[in-house]
Amino acid sequence: ESEWHIHHTFEALIWGAILLLTLLASPVFSVLVINPAFALLGKLSYSIYLNHVPILFFVIDSSKKAMGSDSYEATMQVFYNPLIGFAMSVALALVTYHCIEAPFLRLKRRLRA
């Protein structure tokens, strides 16, 4: 079990290399990464980080309980659930950013002044 998560390190390195090559390749490709949608995801990234695990657990676990674990693994739900979880995480991140994080950031600026 100590090596169970090692693949995440390799995956992160591969995605980092892909991102770096995309940015260095040409200005045309950098538009794929430098755009308003990714800027918004960057702003929401901490909120997404905080809420994605419980949301994914809820979505995946409820599907497994409804279908049975073996049936779940054999359906397209295996591919849809992470997409549903991502959409739910971004939606909740928008709410938590605007209702919690942004007010505290404004308060922080006022307290520094």
XYZ file of C-alpha atoms in Angstrom:
113
model
C 0.000 0.000 0.000
C 2.938 2.370 0.482
C 3.462 2.385 -3.300
C -0.220 2.639 -4.152
C -0.186 6.391 -4.846
C 3.178 6.536 -6.622
C 1.419 6.678 -9.996
C 0.083 10.131 -9.060
C 3.657 11.433 -8.977
C 4.377 10.092 -12.432
C 1.082 11.416 -13.755
C 1.836 14.874 -12.324
C 5.265 14.874 -13.970
C 3.795 13.885 -17.322
C 1.072 16.562 -17.159
C 3.662 19.143 -16.092
C 5.856 18.220 -19.058
C 2.875 18.411 -21.434
C 1.942 21.837 -20.067
C 5.522 23.107 -20.326
C 5.898 21.832 -23.889
C 2.560 23.410 -24.829
C 3.662 26.772 -23.482
C 7.115 26.600 -25.085
C 5.995 25.182 -28.444
C 4.466 28.287 -29.947
C 2.221 31.200 -29.028
C -0.605 29.515 -30.942
C -0.612 26.566 -28.521
C -0.284 28.755 -25.434
C -3.858 29.945 -26.086
C -4.935 26.447 -25.042
C -3.614 27.153 -21.547
C -3.698 30.930 -21.184
C -7.368 31.837 -21.474
C -10.247 33.140 -19.326
C -11.619 29.660 -18.550
C -8.305 28.478 -17.110
C -7.902 31.800 -15.275
C -11.250 31.162 -13.582
C -10.242 27.585 -12.720
C -7.022 28.976 -11.246
C -8.978 31.401 -9.102
C -11.274 28.609 -7.934
C -8.510 26.015 -7.563
C -8.302 26.131 -3.755
C -12.066 25.744 -3.409
C -12.022 22.901 -5.948
C -9.182 21.269 -4.021
C -11.151 21.433 -0.779
C -14.407 20.020 -2.086
C -13.511 17.566 -4.869
C -12.783 14.510 -2.701
C -16.087 14.478 -0.762
C -18.037 15.177 -3.956
C -16.302 12.395 -5.891
C -16.778 10.021 -2.978
C -20.485 10.858 -2.818
C -21.011 10.497 -6.572
C -19.011 7.306 -7.004
C -20.099 5.627 -3.759
C -23.778 6.297 -4.369
C -23.491 4.811 -7.879
C -21.675 1.747 -6.563
C -24.311 1.208 -3.884
C -27.153 1.642 -6.370
C -25.696 -0.672 -9.030
C -23.445 -2.940 -7.043
C -19.678 -2.630 -7.238
C -19.160 -5.192 -10.006
C -21.969 -3.796 -12.160
C -20.655 -0.259 -11.675
C -17.200 -1.218 -12.954
C -18.743 -2.646 -16.143
C -20.756 0.454 -17.098
C -19.973 3.817 -18.661
C -20.775 5.352 -15.274
C -17.088 4.783 -14.454
C -16.268 7.477 -17.021
C -19.256 9.763 -16.425
C -18.970 10.022 -12.648
C -15.595 11.835 -12.624
C -16.989 14.329 -15.156
C -20.119 14.813 -13.056
C -17.944 15.190 -9.961
C -15.744 17.773 -11.699
C -18.773 19.803 -12.777
C -20.213 19.639 -9.266
C -16.843 20.620 -7.753
C -16.533 23.654 -10.009
C -20.144 24.692 -9.293
C -19.645 24.371 -5.539
C -16.278 26.137 -5.812
C -17.986 29.112 -7.493
C -20.402 29.331 -4.580
C -17.793 28.886 -1.850
C -15.396 31.305 -3.546
C -17.980 34.076 -3.801
C -19.640 33.448 -0.422
C -16.626 32.569 1.737
C -13.218 33.083 0.142
C -13.758 36.439 -1.613
C -15.284 38.159 1.467
C -12.313 37.060 3.568
C -9.879 38.293 0.910
C -11.613 41.698 0.951
C -11.484 41.749 4.765
C -7.773 40.903 4.631
C -7.108 43.876 2.315
C -9.052 46.244 4.594
C -7.209 45.051 7.686
C -3.830 45.640 6.049
C -4.726 49.203 5.083
